[in-house]
Coordinates of C-alpha atoms and ligand atoms in Angstrom, one line a residue:
X1 CA 10.7 29.0 40.1
X2 CA 9.4 27.1 37.4
X3 CA 10.4 28.8 34.1
X4 CA 9.7 27.6 30.4
X5 CA 12.5 27.8 27.6
X6 CA 11.8 28.6 24.3
X7 CA 14.3 28.0 21.9
X8 CA 13.8 28.5 17.9
X9 CA 16.3 30.1 16.4
X10 CA 17.8 27.8 14.1
X11 CA 16.4 24.3 12.8
X12 CA 15.2 22.9 16.4
X13 CA 12.0 23.5 18.3
X14 CA 12.9 23.3 21.6
X15 CA 10.6 23.5 25.2
X16 CA 11.2 22.7 28.5
X17 CA 10.4 23.6 31.9
X18 CA 13.1 23.9 34.8
X19 CA 12.2 24.1 37.7
X20 CA 15.3 25.9 39.7
X21 CA 14.0 24.7 43.3
X22 CA 14.4 20.9 42.6
X23 CA 16.1 21.1 39.5
X24 CA 14.0 18.9 37.5
X25 CA 13.4 19.8 33.8
X26 CA 11.1 18.5 31.3
X27 CA 11.8 18.9 27.6
X28 CA 10.5 18.3 24.3
X29 CA 13.0 18.6 21.3
X30 CA 11.9 18.5 17.4
X31 CA 14.6 18.4 15.1
X32 CA 13.5 19.5 11.5
X33 CA 16.7 18.1 9.8
X34 CA 14.3 16.2 7.2
X35 CA 12.8 18.8 6.2
X36 CA 16.1 20.9 5.6
X37 CA 18.0 17.8 4.0
X38 CA 16.7 17.6 0.3
X39 CA 18.3 21.3 0.1
X40 CA 21.8 20.3 1.8
X41 CA 21.0 23.0 4.6
X42 CA 18.5 25.0 6.4
X43 CA 16.4 27.0 4.4
X44 CA 15.0 29.9 6.9
X45 CA 11.4 30.1 5.4
X46 CA 11.1 26.4 5.9
X47 CA 12.1 26.8 9.8
X48 CA 9.8 29.7 10.6
X49 CA 7.1 27.7 8.9
X50 CA 7.9 24.6 11.1
X51 CA 8.2 26.5 14.3
X52 CA 4.6 27.6 14.8
X53 CA 3.5 24.1 13.4
X54 CA 5.7 22.4 16.3
X55 CA 6.2 25.2 19.2
X56 CA 2.1 24.9 21.0
X57 CA 1.4 21.4 20.7
X58 CA 4.8 20.6 22.3
X59 CA 4.0 23.5 24.9
X60 CA 0.5 21.7 25.6
X61 CA 2.5 18.4 26.4
X62 CA 4.5 19.9 28.7
X63 CA 1.9 22.0 30.3
X64 CA -0.4 18.5 30.6
X65 CA 2.5 16.9 32.5
X66 CA 2.7 19.6 34.9
X67 CA -1.0 19.8 35.6
X68 CA -1.8 23.1 34.0
X69 CA -0.7 26.4 32.6
X70 CA -0.6 27.6 36.2
X71 CA 2.4 26.4 37.3
X72 CA 5.1 28.4 34.9
X73 CA 6.4 30.9 36.9
X74 CA 8.2 33.2 34.2
X75 CA 9.5 32.2 30.6
X76 CA 12.7 32.7 29.0
X77 CA 13.2 32.5 24.9
X78 CA 15.8 33.0 22.7
X79 CA 16.0 36.2 21.7
X80 CA 18.9 35.9 19.3
X81 CA 21.5 35.4 17.9
X82 CA 19.6 32.9 14.6
X83 CA 17.3 33.4 11.9
X84 CA 15.1 36.3 12.3
X85 CA 11.7 34.3 11.6
X86 CA 12.8 31.3 13.2
X87 CA 13.4 33.9 16.2
X88 CA 10.1 35.5 16.2
X89 CA 8.1 32.6 16.2
X90 CA 9.7 31.9 19.7
X91 CA 9.5 35.3 21.1
X92 CA 5.7 35.9 19.8
X93 CA 4.5 32.4 22.0
X94 CA 6.7 33.6 24.6
X95 CA 4.9 37.1 24.2
X96 CA 1.6 35.7 23.9
X97 CA 1.4 33.5 26.8
X98 CA 3.6 36.0 28.9
X99 CA 0.5 38.7 28.6
X100 CA -2.1 36.3 28.9
X101 CA -0.6 34.9 32.3
X102 CA 0.5 37.9 33.3
X103 CA 4.4 36.9 33.8
X104 CA 8.1 38.0 33.7
X105 CA 9.5 37.3 30.4
X106 CA 13.7 37.6 29.6
X107 CA 15.0 37.1 26.1
X108 CA 17.8 34.9 26.0
X109 CA 21.3 35.0 24.6
X110 CA 21.3 31.4 22.4
X111 CA 25.0 31.2 23.2
X112 CA 24.7 31.9 27.0
X113 CA 22.5 29.0 26.8
X114 CA 25.0 26.7 25.2
X115 CA 28.0 28.4 27.3
X116 CA 25.7 27.4 30.4
X117 CA 24.6 23.8 29.9
X118 CA 27.7 22.1 31.7
X119 CA 25.9 23.2 34.7
X120 CA 22.9 21.1 34.2
X121 CA 25.2 18.3 35.0
X122 CA 26.3 17.7 39.3
X123 CA 29.5 18.0 38.4
X124 CA 29.7 22.0 37.5
X125 CA 32.7 23.9 36.2
X126 CA 34.2 26.5 38.9
X127 CA 35.0 30.0 38.0
X128 CA 36.6 31.7 36.6
X129 CA 36.4 29.8 33.0
X130 CA 37.1 29.5 29.3
X131 CA 34.8 28.7 26.8
X132 CA 34.8 27.0 23.9
X133 CA 31.8 27.5 22.0
X134 CA 31.8 25.4 18.6
X135 CA 28.5 24.8 16.7
X136 CA 27.5 25.6 13.7
X137 CA 27.1 29.1 13.2
X138 CA 29.5 30.6 15.9
X139 CA 33.0 29.1 17.0
X140 CA 34.4 31.5 19.8
X141 CA 36.4 31.6 23.1
X142 CA 35.2 33.7 25.8
X143 CA 37.0 34.4 28.7
X144 CA 34.1 34.1 31.6
X145 CA 35.4 36.0 34.8
X146 CA 31.7 35.6 36.3
X147 CA 28.3 34.1 34.4
X148 CA 27.0 37.1 32.5
X149 CA 30.5 38.3 32.4
X150 CA 32.4 37.4 29.2
X151 CA 34.7 39.0 27.0
X152 CA 35.8 37.2 23.9
X153 CA 38.8 36.2 23.3
X154 CA 38.6 34.8 19.6
X155 CA 36.7 33.9 17.1
X156 CA 36.3 32.7 13.8
X157 CA 37.5 34.9 10.6
X158 CA 35.3 33.1 7.8
X159 CA 33.6 29.5 8.5
X160 CA 32.1 28.1 12.0
X161 CA 33.6 24.8 13.0
X162 CA 30.1 23.1 12.4
X163 CA 29.8 25.1 9.3
X164 CA 33.7 23.7 8.1
X165 CA 32.3 20.1 9.2
X166 CA 28.9 20.5 7.2
X167 CA 30.3 21.7 4.0
X168 CA 33.5 18.8 3.8
X169 CA 30.9 16.3 4.8
X170 CA 28.7 17.1 1.6
X171 CA 32.1 17.1 -0.6
X172 CA 32.6 13.6 0.7
X173 CA 28.7 12.9 -0.5
X174 CA 27.0 12.4 3.1
X175 CA 23.8 13.6 3.9
X176 CA 23.2 16.8 5.9
X177 CA 23.8 17.9 8.4
X178 CA 27.3 16.1 8.0
X179 CA 29.1 16.9 11.0
X180 CA 28.3 13.7 13.0
X181 CA 28.4 11.6 9.7
X182 CA 31.8 13.1 9.0
X183 CA 33.1 12.3 12.8
X184 CA 31.7 8.7 12.8
X185 CA 33.6 7.9 9.1
X186 CA 36.7 9.8 10.1
X187 CA 36.8 7.5 13.1
X188 CA 36.1 4.0 11.3
X189 CA 39.7 4.1 10.6
X190 CA 42.9 4.7 12.7
X191 CA 45.1 6.7 10.9
X192 CA 45.3 8.6 7.7
X193 CA 47.7 9.1 4.6
X194 CA 46.5 12.6 4.0
X195 CA 47.7 15.7 6.1
X196 CA 45.7 19.0 6.4
X197 CA 47.2 22.3 7.6
X198 CA 46.4 23.4 11.4
X199 CA 45.0 27.2 10.5
X200 CA 46.3 29.9 12.7
X201 CA 48.1 28.2 15.2
X202 CA 51.7 29.3 13.8
X203 CA 51.2 32.7 15.2
X204 CA 49.5 34.1 18.2
X205 CA 46.2 34.8 18.7
X206 CA 43.1 33.4 19.8
X207 CA 41.2 33.9 16.1
X208 CA 40.3 30.8 14.0
X209 CA 39.9 30.1 9.9
X210 CA 38.2 26.9 9.2
X211 CA 37.9 27.9 5.2
X212 CA 40.8 26.8 4.0
X213 CA 40.4 23.3 5.3
X214 CA 37.4 23.0 3.3
X215 CA 39.2 24.5 0.4
X216 CA 42.1 21.3 1.0
X217 CA 39.1 18.8 1.1
X218 CA 38.2 20.2 -2.2
X219 CA 41.5 19.7 -3.4
X220 CA 41.9 16.6 -2.0
X221 CA 38.4 14.8 -3.2
X222 CA 39.1 15.9 -6.9
X223 CA 42.3 14.4 -6.5
X224 CA 41.1 11.4 -6.1
X225 CA 38.1 11.0 -7.9
X226 CA 35.9 9.0 -8.0
X227 CA 36.6 8.3 -4.6
X228 CA 36.8 5.3 -2.6
X229 CA 36.1 4.0 0.6
X230 CA 39.6 4.2 2.0
X231 CA 39.9 7.7 0.7
X232 CA 36.8 9.1 1.7
X233 CA 37.3 7.6 5.3
X234 CA 41.3 8.9 5.2
X235 CA 39.8 12.3 4.1
X236 CA 37.5 12.8 6.7
X237 CA 40.1 11.1 9.9
X238 CA 42.7 13.9 8.3
X239 CA 40.2 16.7 8.6
X240 CA 38.7 15.9 11.6
X241 CA 42.4 15.4 13.1
X242 CA 43.1 19.0 11.8
X243 CA 40.2 20.7 13.7
X244 CA 40.5 18.7 16.6
X245 CA 44.3 20.0 16.5
X246 CA 43.6 23.6 16.1
X247 CA 41.0 23.8 18.7
X248 CA 43.1 21.9 21.2
X249 CA 46.0 23.9 20.4
X250 CA 43.8 27.2 20.9
X251 CA 42.3 26.4 24.3
X252 CA 45.7 25.2 25.9
X253 CA 46.6 28.9 24.6
X254 CA 43.5 30.4 25.9
X255 CA 44.5 28.8 29.7
X256 CA 47.8 29.7 29.4
X257 CA 47.1 33.2 28.7
X258 CA 43.8 33.6 31.2
X259 CA 45.5 31.3 34.1
X260 CA 42.5 29.7 34.0
X261 CA 42.1 26.1 35.2
X262 CA 38.4 25.2 34.2
X263 CA 37.4 24.7 30.3
X264 CA 34.3 24.4 29.5
X265 CA 33.0 23.3 25.9
X266 CA 29.4 23.5 24.7
X267 CA 27.5 24.1 21.0
X268 CA 27.0 20.7 18.8
X269 CA 30.7 19.9 17.5
X270 CA 30.9 19.5 21.6
X271 CA 29.4 16.7 20.9
X272 CA 32.5 15.6 18.7
X273 CA 34.5 12.1 20.5
X274 CA 37.9 12.6 19.5
X275 CA 37.2 16.6 20.6
X276 CA 36.2 15.4 24.1
X277 CA 38.8 13.4 24.1
X278 CA 41.5 15.3 22.7
X279 CA 40.9 18.1 25.3
X280 CA 40.8 15.8 28.2
X281 CA 43.8 14.8 27.8
X282 CA 45.4 18.2 27.1
X283 CA 43.7 19.7 29.7
X284 CA 45.2 17.3 32.6
X285 CA 48.4 17.6 31.1
X286 CA 47.7 21.5 32.1
X287 CA 46.5 20.8 35.0
X288 CA 42.8 22.1 34.2
X289 CA 39.9 20.5 33.8
X290 CA 37.3 20.4 31.2
X291 CA 33.9 20.3 31.4
X292 CA 30.8 19.1 28.6
X293 CA 26.7 19.5 28.5
X294 CA 25.5 16.5 28.7
X295 CA 25.2 15.0 25.0
X296 CA 21.4 15.8 24.7
X297 CA 22.0 19.4 25.7
X298 CA 24.9 19.9 23.5
X299 CA 22.7 20.3 20.2
X300 CA 20.4 23.3 20.5
X301 CA 17.8 22.6 23.1
X302 CA 14.9 24.4 25.2
X303 CA 16.2 23.1 28.5
X304 CA 19.7 25.4 27.9
X305 CA 17.3 28.8 27.3
X306 CA 15.2 27.5 30.4
X307 CA 18.3 27.0 32.7
X308 CA 19.6 30.3 31.7
X309 CA 16.8 32.5 31.9
X310 CA 16.1 31.6 35.1
X311 CA 19.6 32.0 36.7
X312 CA 18.8 35.7 35.5
X313 CA 15.1 35.5 36.2
X314 CA 16.4 34.7 39.6
X315 CA 18.9 37.7 39.5
X316 CA 16.0 40.0 39.1
X317 CA 16.1 40.7 35.4
X318 CA 12.7 40.7 33.0
X319 CA 12.1 42.3 29.8
X320 CA 10.3 45.5 29.5
X321 CA 7.3 45.1 26.6
X322 CA 7.8 44.9 23.6
X323 CA 9.9 41.6 23.5
X324 CA 12.2 41.7 20.6
X325 CA 14.4 39.7 18.4
X326 CA 18.0 40.4 17.7
X327 CA 19.4 37.9 14.9
X328 CA 22.9 39.6 15.7
X329 CA 24.0 39.8 19.3
X330 CA 27.3 39.8 20.7
X331 CA 27.9 38.3 24.1
X332 CA 30.2 41.1 25.5
X333 CA 26.7 43.2 25.7
X334 CA 25.0 41.3 27.9
X335 CA 24.7 43.0 31.5
X336 CA 26.0 40.7 34.2
X337 CA 23.8 38.2 36.4
X338 CA 24.0 39.3 39.5
Ligands
KG4_401 O1 24.8 24.3 18.3 P1 24.1 23.2 17.4 O2 22.8 22.7 17.6 O3 23.4 24.3 16.4 C1 23.8 25.8 15.7 O4 23.4 26.5 17.1 O5 24.3 25.8 15.0 O6 25.1 23.1 16.3 C2 24.9 22.3 15.2 C3 26.3 22.0 14.5 C4 26.3 21.3 12.7 O7 27.3 22.1 11.9 C5 27.0 19.7 13.0 O8 27.5 19.1 12.0 C6 27.6 20.1 14.2 O9 26.6 20.6 15.6 N1 28.0 18.9 14.9 C7 29.2 18.2 15.1 C8 28.4 17.0 15.7 N2 28.1 16.8 16.3 C9 27.2 17.7 15.8 N3 30.2 18.2 14.4 C10 30.8 17.7 14.3 N4 31.0 15.9 15.0 C11 30.1 15.9 16.1 N5 29.7 14.6 16.7
ZN402 ZN1 22.9 26.7 19.1

């Protein structure tokens, strides 16, 4: 089955085609980062308009590559969570195409897309597993008994990890989205004279809180203004170390509490080198294994939506019309994939 995946939940337009028989994936990805940079964050109206401009020509490229629209068997689009206007662009493209070609169509949960992205690799994680989902809008630890059966073990009470990276990067004068830039600055030094707290690690539980780290960074920046290069890098290093340490401690705790031996890490922050290295070490010490998606499937993309859609469509799931979007939607509300 050849499933088209359409991702427009935030500031990336992703169109992909997944062939579940051959495993072949074709994809096009367009990042709107340049359009949002001058505002220091994603502007929802600009995001929607840009998806309208980019999505159809990207779909056309894929259709040309597969020799015509008749090769598409089914359609998956991101139904939520995300920006409502941006989601509606993808949903309407899916709806129009499904209606015109009389194809089955399914709305996919964006975070399930992220969670399943490691399955696109050859070395696939086994079940059951713990998933750490870390992106610009979400920070979740999920008990995955089976694909489609999710129980949230912990989540952030305030800022998402990616959001904390981006806000701290802004304080350090780095351009939006600052996550990768802050990480590069942090990795440019081997140590730091500064120390950040490891929020909510001292008491039991798997919830997170990252807004305090941003405040700690603000206090350090103010105390050392004007910031010289060494201080900037050392603040970045200490911030990243605190985030990575906090995530490592909670992941270990989640593995201990569930007794599971597989850990999956996905979402944009899953691209962080330090996080990958530390979680890998922790998992080995714990007799467990950690799986990451390929870097190209860490941040938002259409491939993960096509893949998640293909799994559910193969299980006989499709949405009745009319198609809708769900800007807020919990993973726990999804039906099992059977
Ligand atoms: O999953 P994603 O592309 O979009 C959302 O669904 O939010 O994640 C984007 C987030 C941004 O906050 C970005 O700064 C962060 O992931 N990010 C990183 C790195 N690469 C992306 N954060 C830390 N280190 C990185 N290497
Ligand atoms: Zn995402």
